[in-house]
CSV table of C-alpha atoms and ligand atoms in Angstrom, one decimal:
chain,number,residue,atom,x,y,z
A,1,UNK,CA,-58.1,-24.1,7.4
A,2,UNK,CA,-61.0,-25.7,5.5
A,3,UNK,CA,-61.6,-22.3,3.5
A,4,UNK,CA,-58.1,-22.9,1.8
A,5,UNK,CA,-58.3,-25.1,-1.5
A,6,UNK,CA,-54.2,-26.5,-0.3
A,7,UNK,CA,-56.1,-28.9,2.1
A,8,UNK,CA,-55.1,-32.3,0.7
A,9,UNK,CA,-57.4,-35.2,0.4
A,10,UNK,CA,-56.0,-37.2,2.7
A,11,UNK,CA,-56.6,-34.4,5.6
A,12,UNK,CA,-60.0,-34.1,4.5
A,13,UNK,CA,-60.4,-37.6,4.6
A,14,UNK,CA,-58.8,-37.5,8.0
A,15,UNK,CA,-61.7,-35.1,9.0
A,16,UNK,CA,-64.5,-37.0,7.8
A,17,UNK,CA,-63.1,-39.8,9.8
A,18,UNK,CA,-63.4,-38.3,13.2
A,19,UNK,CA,-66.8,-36.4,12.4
A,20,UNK,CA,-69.2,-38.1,10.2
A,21,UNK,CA,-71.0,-41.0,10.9
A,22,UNK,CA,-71.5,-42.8,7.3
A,23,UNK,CA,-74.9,-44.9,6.6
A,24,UNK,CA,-74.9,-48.6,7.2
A,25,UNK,CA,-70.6,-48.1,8.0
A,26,UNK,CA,-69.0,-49.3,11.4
A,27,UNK,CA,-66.9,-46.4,12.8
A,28,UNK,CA,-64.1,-48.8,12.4
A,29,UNK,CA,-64.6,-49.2,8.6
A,30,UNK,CA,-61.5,-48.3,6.3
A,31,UNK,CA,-61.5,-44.3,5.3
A,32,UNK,CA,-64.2,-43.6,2.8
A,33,UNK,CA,-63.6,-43.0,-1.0
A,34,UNK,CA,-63.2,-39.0,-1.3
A,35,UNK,CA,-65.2,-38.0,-4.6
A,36,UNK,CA,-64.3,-35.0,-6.3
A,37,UNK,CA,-66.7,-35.4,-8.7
A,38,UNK,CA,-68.8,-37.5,-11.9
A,39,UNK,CA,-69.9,-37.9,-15.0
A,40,UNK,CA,-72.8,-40.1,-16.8
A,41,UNK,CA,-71.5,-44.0,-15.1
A,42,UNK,CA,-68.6,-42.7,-14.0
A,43,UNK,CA,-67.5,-41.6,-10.5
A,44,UNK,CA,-63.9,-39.6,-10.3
A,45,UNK,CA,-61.8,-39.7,-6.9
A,46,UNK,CA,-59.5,-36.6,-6.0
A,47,UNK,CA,-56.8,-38.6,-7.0
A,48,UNK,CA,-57.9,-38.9,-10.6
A,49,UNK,CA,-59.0,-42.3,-10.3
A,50,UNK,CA,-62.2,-43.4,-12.6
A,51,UNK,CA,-64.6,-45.9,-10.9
A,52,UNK,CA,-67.9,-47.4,-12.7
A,53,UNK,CA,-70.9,-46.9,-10.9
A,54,UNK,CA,-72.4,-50.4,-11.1
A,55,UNK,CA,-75.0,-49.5,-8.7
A,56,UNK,CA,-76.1,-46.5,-9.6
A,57,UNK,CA,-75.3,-44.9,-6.1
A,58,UNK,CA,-77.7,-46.9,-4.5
A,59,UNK,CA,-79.8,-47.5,-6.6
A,60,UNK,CA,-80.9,-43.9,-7.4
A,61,UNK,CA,-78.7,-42.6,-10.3
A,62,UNK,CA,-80.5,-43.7,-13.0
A,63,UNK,CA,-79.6,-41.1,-16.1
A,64,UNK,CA,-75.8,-40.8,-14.9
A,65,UNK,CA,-74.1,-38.1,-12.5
A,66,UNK,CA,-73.8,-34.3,-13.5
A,67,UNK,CA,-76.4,-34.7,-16.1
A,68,UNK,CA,-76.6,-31.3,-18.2
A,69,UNK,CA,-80.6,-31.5,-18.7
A,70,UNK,CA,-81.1,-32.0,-14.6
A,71,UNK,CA,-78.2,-29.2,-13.7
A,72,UNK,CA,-80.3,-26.9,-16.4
A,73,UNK,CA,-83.3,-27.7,-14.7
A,74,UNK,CA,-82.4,-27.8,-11.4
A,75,UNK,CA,-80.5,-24.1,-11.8
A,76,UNK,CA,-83.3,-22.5,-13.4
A,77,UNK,CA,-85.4,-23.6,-10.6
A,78,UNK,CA,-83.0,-22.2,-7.6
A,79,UNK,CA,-83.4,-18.8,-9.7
A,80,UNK,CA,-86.9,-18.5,-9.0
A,81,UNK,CA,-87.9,-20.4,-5.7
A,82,UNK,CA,-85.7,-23.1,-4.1
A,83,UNK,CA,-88.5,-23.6,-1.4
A,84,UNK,CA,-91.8,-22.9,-0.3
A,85,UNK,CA,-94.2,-24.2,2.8
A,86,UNK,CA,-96.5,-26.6,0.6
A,87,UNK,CA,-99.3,-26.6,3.1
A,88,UNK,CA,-101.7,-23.6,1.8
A,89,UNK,CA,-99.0,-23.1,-1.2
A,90,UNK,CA,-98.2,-24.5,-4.4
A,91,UNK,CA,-95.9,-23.7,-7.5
A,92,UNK,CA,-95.6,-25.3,-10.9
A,93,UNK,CA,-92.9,-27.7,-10.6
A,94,UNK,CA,-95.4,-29.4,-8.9
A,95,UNK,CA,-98.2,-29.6,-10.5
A,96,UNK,CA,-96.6,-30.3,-13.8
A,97,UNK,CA,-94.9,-33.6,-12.0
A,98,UNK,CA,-97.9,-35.0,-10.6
A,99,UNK,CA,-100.0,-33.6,-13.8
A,100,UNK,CA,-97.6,-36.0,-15.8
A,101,UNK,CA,-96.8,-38.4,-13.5
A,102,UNK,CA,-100.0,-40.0,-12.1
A,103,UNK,CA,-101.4,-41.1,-15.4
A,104,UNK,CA,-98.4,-43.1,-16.2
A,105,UNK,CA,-98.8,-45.3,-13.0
A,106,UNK,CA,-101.0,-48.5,-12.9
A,107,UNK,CA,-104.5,-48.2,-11.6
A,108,UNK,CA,-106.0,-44.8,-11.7
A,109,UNK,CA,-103.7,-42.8,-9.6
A,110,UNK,CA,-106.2,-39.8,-8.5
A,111,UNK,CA,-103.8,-37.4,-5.8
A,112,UNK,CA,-100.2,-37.9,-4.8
A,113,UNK,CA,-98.8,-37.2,-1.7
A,114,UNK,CA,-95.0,-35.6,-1.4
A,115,UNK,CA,-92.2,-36.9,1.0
A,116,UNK,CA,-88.4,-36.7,1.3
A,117,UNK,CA,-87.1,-40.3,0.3
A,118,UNK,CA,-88.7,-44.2,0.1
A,119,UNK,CA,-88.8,-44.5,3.6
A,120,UNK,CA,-90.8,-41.6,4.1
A,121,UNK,CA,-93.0,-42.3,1.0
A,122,UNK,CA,-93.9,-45.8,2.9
A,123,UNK,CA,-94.6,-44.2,6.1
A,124,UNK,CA,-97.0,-41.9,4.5
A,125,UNK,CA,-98.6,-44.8,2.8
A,126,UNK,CA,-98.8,-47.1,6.1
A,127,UNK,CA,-100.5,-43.9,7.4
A,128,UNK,CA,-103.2,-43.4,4.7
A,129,UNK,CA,-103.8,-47.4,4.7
A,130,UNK,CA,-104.7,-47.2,8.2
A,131,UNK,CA,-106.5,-43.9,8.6
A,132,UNK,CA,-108.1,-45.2,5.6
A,133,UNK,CA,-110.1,-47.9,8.3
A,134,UNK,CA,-110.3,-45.2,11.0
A,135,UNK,CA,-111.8,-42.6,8.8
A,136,UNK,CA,-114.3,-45.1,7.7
A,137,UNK,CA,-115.6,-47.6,10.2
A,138,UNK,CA,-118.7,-47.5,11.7
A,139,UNK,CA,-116.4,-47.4,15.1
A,140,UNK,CA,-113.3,-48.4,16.7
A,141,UNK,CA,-114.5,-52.3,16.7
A,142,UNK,CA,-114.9,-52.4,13.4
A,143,UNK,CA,-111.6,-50.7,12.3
A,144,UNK,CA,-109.1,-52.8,10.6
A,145,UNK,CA,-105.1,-52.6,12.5
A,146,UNK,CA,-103.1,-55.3,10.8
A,147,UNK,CA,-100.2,-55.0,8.0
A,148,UNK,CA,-99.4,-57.9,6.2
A,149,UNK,CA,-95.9,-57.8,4.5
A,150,UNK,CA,-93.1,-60.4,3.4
A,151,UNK,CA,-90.7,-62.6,4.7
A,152,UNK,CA,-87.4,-60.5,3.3
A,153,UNK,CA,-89.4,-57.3,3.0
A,154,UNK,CA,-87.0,-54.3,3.2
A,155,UNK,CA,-89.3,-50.8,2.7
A,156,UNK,CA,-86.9,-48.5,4.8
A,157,UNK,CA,-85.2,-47.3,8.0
A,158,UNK,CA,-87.9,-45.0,10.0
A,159,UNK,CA,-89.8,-46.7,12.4
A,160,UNK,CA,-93.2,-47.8,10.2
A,161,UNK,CA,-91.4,-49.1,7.5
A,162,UNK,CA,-88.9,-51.1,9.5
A,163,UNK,CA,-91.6,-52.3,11.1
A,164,UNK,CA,-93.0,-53.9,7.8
A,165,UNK,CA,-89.6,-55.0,7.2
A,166,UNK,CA,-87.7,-58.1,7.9
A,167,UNK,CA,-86.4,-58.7,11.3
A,168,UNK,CA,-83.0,-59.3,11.4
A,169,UNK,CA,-79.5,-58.8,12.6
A,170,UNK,CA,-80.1,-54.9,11.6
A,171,UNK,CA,-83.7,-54.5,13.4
A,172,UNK,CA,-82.6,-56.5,16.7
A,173,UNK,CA,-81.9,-53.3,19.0
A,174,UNK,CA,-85.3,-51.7,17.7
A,175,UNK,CA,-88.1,-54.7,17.7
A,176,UNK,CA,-89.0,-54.1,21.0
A,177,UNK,CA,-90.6,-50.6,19.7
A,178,UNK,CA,-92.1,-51.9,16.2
A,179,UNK,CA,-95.6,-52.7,15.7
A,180,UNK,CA,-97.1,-56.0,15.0
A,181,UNK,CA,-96.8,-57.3,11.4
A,182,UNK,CA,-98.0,-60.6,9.6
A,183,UNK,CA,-94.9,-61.8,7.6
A,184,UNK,CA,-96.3,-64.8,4.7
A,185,UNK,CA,-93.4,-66.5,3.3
A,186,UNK,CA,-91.6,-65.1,0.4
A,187,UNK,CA,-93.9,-66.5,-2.7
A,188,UNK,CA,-90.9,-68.4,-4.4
A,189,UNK,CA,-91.9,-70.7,-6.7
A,190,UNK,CA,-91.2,-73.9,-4.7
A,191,UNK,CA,-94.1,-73.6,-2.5
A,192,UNK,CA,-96.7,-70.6,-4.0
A,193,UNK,CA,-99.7,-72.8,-3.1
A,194,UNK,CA,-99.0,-72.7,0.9
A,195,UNK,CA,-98.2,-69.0,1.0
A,196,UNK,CA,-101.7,-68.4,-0.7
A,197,UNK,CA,-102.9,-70.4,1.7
A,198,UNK,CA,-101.5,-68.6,4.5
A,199,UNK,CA,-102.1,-65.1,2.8
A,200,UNK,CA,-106.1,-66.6,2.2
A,201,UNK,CA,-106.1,-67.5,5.7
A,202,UNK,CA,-104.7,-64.3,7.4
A,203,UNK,CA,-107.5,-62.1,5.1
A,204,UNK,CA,-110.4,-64.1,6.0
A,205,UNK,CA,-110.3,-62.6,9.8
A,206,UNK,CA,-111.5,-59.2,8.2
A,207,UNK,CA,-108.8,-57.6,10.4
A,208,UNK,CA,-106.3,-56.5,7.8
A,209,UNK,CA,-106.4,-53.1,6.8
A,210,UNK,CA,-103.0,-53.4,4.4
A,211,UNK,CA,-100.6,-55.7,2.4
A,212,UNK,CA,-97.7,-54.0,1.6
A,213,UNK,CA,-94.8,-55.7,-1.3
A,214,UNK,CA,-91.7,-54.8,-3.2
A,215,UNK,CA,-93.5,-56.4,-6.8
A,216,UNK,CA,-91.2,-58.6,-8.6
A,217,UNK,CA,-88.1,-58.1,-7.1
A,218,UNK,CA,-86.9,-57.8,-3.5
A,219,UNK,CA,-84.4,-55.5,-3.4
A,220,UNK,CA,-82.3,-55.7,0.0
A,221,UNK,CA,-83.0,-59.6,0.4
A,222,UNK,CA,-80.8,-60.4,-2.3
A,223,UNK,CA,-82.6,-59.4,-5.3
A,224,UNK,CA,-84.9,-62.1,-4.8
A,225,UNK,CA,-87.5,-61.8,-8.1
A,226,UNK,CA,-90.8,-63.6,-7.8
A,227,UNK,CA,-93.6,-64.2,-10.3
A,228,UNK,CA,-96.1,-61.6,-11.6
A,229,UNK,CA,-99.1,-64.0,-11.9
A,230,UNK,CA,-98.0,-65.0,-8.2
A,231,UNK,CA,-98.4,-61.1,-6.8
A,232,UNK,CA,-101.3,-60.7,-9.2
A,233,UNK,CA,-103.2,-63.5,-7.0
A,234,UNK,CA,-102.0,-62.2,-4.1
A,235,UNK,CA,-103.4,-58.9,-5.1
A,236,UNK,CA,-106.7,-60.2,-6.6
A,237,UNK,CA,-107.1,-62.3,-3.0
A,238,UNK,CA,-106.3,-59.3,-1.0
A,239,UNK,CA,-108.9,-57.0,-3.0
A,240,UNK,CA,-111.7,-59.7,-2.7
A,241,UNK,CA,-111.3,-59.2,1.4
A,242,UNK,CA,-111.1,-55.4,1.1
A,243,UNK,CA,-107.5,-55.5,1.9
A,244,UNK,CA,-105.5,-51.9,0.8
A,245,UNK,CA,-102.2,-53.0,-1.9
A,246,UNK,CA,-99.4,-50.8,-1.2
A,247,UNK,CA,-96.6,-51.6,-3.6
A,248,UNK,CA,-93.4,-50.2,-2.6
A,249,UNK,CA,-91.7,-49.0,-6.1
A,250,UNK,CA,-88.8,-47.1,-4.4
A,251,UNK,CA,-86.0,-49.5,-6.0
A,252,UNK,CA,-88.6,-51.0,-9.3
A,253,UNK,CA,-90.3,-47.5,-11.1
A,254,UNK,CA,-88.8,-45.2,-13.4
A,255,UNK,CA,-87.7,-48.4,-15.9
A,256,UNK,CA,-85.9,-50.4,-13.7
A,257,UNK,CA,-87.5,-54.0,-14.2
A,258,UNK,CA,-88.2,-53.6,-17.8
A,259,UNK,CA,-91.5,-51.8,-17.5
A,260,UNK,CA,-91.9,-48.4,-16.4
A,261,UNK,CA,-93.2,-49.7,-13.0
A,262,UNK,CA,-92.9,-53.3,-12.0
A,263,UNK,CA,-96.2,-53.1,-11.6
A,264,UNK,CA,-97.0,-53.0,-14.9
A,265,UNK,CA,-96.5,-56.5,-15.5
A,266,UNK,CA,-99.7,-57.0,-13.6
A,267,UNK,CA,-103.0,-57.4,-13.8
A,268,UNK,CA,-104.4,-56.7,-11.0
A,269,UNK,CA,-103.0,-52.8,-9.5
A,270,UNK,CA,-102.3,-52.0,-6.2
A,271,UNK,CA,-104.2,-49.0,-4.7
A,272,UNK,CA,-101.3,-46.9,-3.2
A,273,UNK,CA,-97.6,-46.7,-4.7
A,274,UNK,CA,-94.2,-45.6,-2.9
A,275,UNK,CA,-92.0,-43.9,-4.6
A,276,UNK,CA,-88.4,-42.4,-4.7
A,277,UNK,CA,-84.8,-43.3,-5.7
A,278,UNK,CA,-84.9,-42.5,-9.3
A,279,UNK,CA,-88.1,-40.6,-9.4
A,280,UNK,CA,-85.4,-37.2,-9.4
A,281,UNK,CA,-82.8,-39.8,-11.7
A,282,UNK,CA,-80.7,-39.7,-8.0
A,283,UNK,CA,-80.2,-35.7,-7.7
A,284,UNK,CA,-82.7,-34.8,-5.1
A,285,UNK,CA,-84.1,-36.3,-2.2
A,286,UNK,CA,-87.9,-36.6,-2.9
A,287,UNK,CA,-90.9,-38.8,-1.4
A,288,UNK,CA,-94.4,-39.5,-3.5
A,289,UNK,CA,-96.8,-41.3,-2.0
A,290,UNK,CA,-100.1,-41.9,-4.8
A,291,UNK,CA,-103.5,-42.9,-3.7
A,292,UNK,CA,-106.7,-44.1,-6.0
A,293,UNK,CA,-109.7,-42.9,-5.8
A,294,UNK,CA,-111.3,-45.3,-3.4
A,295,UNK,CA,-108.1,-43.9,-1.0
A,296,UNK,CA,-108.4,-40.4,-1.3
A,297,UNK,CA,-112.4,-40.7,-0.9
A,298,UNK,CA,-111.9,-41.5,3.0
A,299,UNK,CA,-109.7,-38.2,3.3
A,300,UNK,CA,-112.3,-36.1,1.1
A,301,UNK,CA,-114.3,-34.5,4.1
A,302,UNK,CA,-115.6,-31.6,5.8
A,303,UNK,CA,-114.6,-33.7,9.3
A,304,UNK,CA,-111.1,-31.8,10.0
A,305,UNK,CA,-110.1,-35.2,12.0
A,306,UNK,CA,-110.3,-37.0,8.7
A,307,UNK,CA,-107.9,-34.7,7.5
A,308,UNK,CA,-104.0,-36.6,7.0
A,309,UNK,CA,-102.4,-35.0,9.7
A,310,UNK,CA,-98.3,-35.8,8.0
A,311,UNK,CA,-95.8,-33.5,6.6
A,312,UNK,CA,-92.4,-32.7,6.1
A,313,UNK,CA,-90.6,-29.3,6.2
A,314,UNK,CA,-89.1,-30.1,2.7
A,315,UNK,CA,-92.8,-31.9,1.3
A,316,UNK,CA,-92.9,-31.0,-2.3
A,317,UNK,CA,-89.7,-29.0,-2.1
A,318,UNK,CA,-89.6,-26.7,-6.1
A,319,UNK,CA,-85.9,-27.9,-6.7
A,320,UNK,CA,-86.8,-31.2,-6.1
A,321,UNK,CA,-89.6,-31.4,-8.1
A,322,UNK,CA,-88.3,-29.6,-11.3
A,323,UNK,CA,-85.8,-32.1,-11.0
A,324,UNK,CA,-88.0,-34.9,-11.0
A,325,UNK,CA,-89.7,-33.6,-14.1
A,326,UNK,CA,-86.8,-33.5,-15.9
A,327,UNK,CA,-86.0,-36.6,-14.8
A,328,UNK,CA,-89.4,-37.8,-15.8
A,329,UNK,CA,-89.5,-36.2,-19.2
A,330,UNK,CA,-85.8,-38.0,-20.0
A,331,UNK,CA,-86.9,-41.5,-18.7
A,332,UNK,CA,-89.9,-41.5,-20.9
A,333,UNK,CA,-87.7,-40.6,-24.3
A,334,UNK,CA,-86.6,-43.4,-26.8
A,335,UNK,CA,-83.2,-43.0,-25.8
A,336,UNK,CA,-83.8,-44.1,-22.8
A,337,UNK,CA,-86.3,-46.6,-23.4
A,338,UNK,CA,-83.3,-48.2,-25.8
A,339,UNK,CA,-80.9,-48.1,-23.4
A,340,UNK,CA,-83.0,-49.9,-20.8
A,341,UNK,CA,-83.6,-52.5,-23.7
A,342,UNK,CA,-79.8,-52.7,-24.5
A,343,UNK,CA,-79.0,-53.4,-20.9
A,344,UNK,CA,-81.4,-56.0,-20.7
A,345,UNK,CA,-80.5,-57.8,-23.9
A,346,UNK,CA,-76.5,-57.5,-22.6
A,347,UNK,CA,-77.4,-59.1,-18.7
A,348,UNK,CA,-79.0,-61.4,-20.7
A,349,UNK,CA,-76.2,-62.2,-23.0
A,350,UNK,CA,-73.8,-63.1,-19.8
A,351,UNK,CA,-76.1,-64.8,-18.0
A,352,UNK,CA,-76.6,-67.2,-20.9
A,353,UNK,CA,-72.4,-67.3,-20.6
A,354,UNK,CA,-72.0,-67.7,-16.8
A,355,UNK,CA,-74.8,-69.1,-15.4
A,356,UNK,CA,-73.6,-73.0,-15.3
A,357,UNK,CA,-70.3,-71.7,-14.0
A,358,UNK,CA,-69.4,-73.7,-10.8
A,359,UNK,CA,-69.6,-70.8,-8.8
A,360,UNK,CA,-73.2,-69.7,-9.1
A,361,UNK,CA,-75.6,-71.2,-6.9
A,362,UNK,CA,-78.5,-68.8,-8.5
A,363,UNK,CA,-78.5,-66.0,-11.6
A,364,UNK,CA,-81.5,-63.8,-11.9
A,365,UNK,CA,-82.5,-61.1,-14.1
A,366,UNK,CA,-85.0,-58.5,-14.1
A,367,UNK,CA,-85.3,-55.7,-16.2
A,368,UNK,CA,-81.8,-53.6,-15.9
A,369,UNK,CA,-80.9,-55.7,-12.8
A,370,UNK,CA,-78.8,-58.3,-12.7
A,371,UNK,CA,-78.3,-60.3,-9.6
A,372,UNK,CA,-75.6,-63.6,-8.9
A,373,UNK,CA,-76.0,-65.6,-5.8
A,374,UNK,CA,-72.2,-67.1,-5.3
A,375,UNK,CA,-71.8,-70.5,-4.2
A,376,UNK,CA,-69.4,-69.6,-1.5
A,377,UNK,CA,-70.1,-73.4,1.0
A,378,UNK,CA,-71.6,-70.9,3.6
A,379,UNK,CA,-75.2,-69.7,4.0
A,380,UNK,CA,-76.9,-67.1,1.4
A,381,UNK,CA,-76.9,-64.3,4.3
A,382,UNK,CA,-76.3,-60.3,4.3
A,383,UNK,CA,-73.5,-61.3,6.4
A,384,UNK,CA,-71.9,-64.0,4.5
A,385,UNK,CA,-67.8,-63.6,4.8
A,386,UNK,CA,-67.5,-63.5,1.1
A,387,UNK,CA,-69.0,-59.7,0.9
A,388,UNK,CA,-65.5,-58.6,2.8
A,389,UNK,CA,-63.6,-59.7,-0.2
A,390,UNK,CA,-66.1,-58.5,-3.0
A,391,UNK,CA,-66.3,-54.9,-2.5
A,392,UNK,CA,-62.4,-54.0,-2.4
A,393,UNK,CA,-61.6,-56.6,-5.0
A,394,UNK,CA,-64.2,-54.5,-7.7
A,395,UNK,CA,-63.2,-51.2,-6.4
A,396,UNK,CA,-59.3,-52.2,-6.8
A,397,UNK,CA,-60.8,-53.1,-10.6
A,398,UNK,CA,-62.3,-49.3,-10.8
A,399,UNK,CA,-65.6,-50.5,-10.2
A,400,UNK,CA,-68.1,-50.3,-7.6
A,401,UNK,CA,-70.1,-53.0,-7.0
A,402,UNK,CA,-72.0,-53.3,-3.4
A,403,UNK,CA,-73.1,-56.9,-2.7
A,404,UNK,CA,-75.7,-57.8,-0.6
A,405,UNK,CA,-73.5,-61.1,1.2
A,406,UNK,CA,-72.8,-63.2,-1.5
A,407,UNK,CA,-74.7,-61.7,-4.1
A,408,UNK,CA,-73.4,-59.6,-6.8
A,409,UNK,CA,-75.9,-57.5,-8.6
A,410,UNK,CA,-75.1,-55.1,-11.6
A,411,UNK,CA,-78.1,-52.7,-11.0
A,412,UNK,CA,-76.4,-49.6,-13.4
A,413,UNK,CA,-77.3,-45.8,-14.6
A,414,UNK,CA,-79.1,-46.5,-18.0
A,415,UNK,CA,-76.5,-44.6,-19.6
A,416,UNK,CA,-74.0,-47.0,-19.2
A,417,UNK,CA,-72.0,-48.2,-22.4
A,418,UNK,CA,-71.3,-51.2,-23.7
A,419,UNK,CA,-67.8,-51.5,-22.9
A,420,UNK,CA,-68.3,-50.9,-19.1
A,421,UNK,CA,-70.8,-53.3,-19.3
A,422,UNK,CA,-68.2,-55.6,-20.7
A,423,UNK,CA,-65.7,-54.5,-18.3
A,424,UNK,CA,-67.7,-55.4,-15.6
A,425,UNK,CA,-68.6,-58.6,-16.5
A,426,UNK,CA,-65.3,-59.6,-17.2
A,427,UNK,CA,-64.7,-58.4,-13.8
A,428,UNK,CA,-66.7,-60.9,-12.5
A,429,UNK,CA,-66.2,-63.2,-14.1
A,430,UNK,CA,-62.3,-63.1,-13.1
A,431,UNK,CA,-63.4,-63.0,-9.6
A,432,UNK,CA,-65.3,-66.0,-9.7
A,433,UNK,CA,-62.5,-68.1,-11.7
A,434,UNK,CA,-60.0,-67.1,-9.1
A,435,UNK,CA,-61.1,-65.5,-6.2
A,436,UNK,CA,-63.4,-68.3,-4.7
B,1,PLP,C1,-88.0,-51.1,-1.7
B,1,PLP,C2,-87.4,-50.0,-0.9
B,1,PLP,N1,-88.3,-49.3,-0.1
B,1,PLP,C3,-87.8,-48.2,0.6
B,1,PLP,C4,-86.5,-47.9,0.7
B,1,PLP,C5,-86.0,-46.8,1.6
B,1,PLP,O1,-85.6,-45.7,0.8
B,1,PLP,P1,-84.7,-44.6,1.4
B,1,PLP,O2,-83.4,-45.2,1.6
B,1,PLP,O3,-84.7,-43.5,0.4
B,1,PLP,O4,-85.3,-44.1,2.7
B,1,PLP,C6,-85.6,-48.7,-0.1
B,1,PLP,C7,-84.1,-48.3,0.0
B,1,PLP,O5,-83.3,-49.1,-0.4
B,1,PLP,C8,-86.1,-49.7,-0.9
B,1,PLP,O6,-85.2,-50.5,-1.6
């Protein structure tokens, strides 16, 4: 039946219904939106309705759906090697990725280490962080076992990084089975001075082997943004114990705070980076794990048990990467760069506009991202009732925006024009004059 293109939508919809479990969807949730297919912000239904990607497909999309330059590349690829076992080979895509790449990121990137998406990417960085203190202490007494991470922290949904992660409503079936993790506070600026104290505290046992952060902006929590010059002390502390930096960049690099990497805005530099999500501009799933030179030292030995025993079937997979370097090579142009600046100078426009409206307990802007916490008289949770109403009033509007409880974030494709900018902050605003 399915070979026949008279199958209508709704059937197919019917099917995914009673087959596929969606991510993060109760198995009650109202029928999924059936996408026939996009273009640059846009998202197109099968019944010819045109939505705004506001989120950029979770946060991955960053140069706009069915891009020519990433089909090109992508296609060319597939017609000479879609896939290749990347333990004892290698093939161009690459080496031209990381050969570009690792020069761009803060603090002397020396090797880079390939995964299937940010979850993965922070596995293989909790891994190196603690083989790190295995491969190099003098014996097991001496070998450094805890994580430090934050209050909020969200790095992913395999074991390790929901380990580091916060616990909540989500994790509650699974802490049982996570490792051990010191949580400091989130370093808001209210009270910096006791979570440096805590963070000095929990360093000065010589036990740590690894902080790991989301720099600036916390993605999942909210988009909660914190100060640079308050990670930069909580960097420069860390380094003075010894302690390994891992930032997560999965949601912050390729331009999406401002800077090429969040962490740019640093400066002090973290000696491992995670990264995914628009590292292929949201058309392939793809890992990268980067380690300094001080990292990749403790690996560099003829002792095969100091080898990093991690892979992937798909690690480094040749579509994915001559994706990524397209990707890499657009982000980088001045059209790009322009466009990030435009959508920066516009969220800043409209926050000037709405941010004493009666509504907004909190406005925040970073970068390309731009967050609202909505006073709604109930607590600022992931669960707060509000999020019910949000998403189908926005899609009804023809755009989708995803809140995270009762915050609203605009977090688009950097090829977004003005007018849907426009259109979506009128949206909002319309929502928050009469839907509250
Ligand atoms: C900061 C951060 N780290 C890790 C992840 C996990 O990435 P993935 O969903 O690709 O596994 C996410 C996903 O939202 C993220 O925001």
């Amino acid at each position: 039946m399915l070979t026949s293109n008279q199958v209508s939508s709704e059937e197919l919809v019917k099917i995914d219904q009673e087959k596929i479990w969606h991510p993060f969807t109760s198995l009650q949730s109202a029928p999924p939106i059936h996408i026939s297919h996009g273009k640059g912000a846009y998202l197109y239904t099968h019944s010819g309705e045109k939505i705004i990607d506001a989120v950029s497909s979770w946060w991955v999309n960053i140069h706009g759906h069915a891009n020519p330059r990433i089909a090109e590349a992508l296609t060319k690829q597939a017609n000479e090697i879609a896939h290749v076992i990347f333990a004892g080979f290698t093939h161009t895509p690459a080496i031209e990725l990381i050969y570009r790449l690792l020069p761009l990121l803060p603090g002397h990137q020396k090797r880079a280490f390939f995964s299937d998406n940010g979850s993965t990417s922070v596995e293989v960085a909790l891994k190196m962080a603690l083989q790190y203190w295995s491969n190099t202490a003098k014996n097991k007494d001496h070998q450094r076992k805890k994580i430090i991470a934050m209050d909020g922290a969200y790095h992913g949904d395999t074991f390790g990084a929901m380990s580091v992660g916060a616990r909540n409503l989500f994790s509650e079936p699974f802490n049982d089975h996570m490792f051990e993790v010191s949580f400091i506070p989130f370093p808001d600026e209210t009270h910096f001075e006791e979570v440096l104290r805590q963070f000095q505290q929990l360093v000065a046992q010589n036990d740590v082997a690894a902080f790991i952060f989301e720099p600036l902006i916390q993605g999942t929590a909210g988009m909660r943004t914190y100060r640079a010059a308050h990670l930069d002390l909580l960097i420069e502390t860390a380094h003075q114990a010894s302690v390994i930096c891992i930032a997560d960049e999965v949601m912050t690099g390729f331009g999406r705070t401002g800077s090429l990497f969040a962490c740019d805005q640093l400066e002090h530099a973290p000696d491992i980076f995670c990264l995914s999500k628009g590292l292929t501009g949201g058309n392939m799933a793809l890992g990268l794990t980067t380690a300094n030179a001080k990292i990749v030292a403790a690996f560099n030995s003829p002792d095969a048990l100091k080898t990093l025993y991690h892979g992937h079937s798909y690690t480094g997979n040749p579509l994915a990467c001559a994706v990524a370097l397209e990707s890499l090579k657009i982000t980088l142009e001045e059209e790009c760069i322009d466009n990030r600046a435009r959508i920066e100078q516009k969220h800043s426009t409209f926050l000037n506009h709405i941010q004493l409206h009666s509504k907004i307990k909190d406005i925040r802007l970073q970068g390309t991202i731009l967050a609202m916490e909505l006073d709604t008289g109930e607590a600022s949770t992931y669960f707060n009732s509000i999020r019910e109403k949000i998403y189908p009033y926005f899609i009804s509007k023809g755009i989708l925006l995803r809140p995270l409880g009762n915050v609203i974030y605009i977090l688009p494709p950097y090829v977004i024009k003005d007018q849907d900018l426009d259109d979506i902050y009128q949206a909002i605003e319309d929502f928050l004059n009469h839907e509250i």
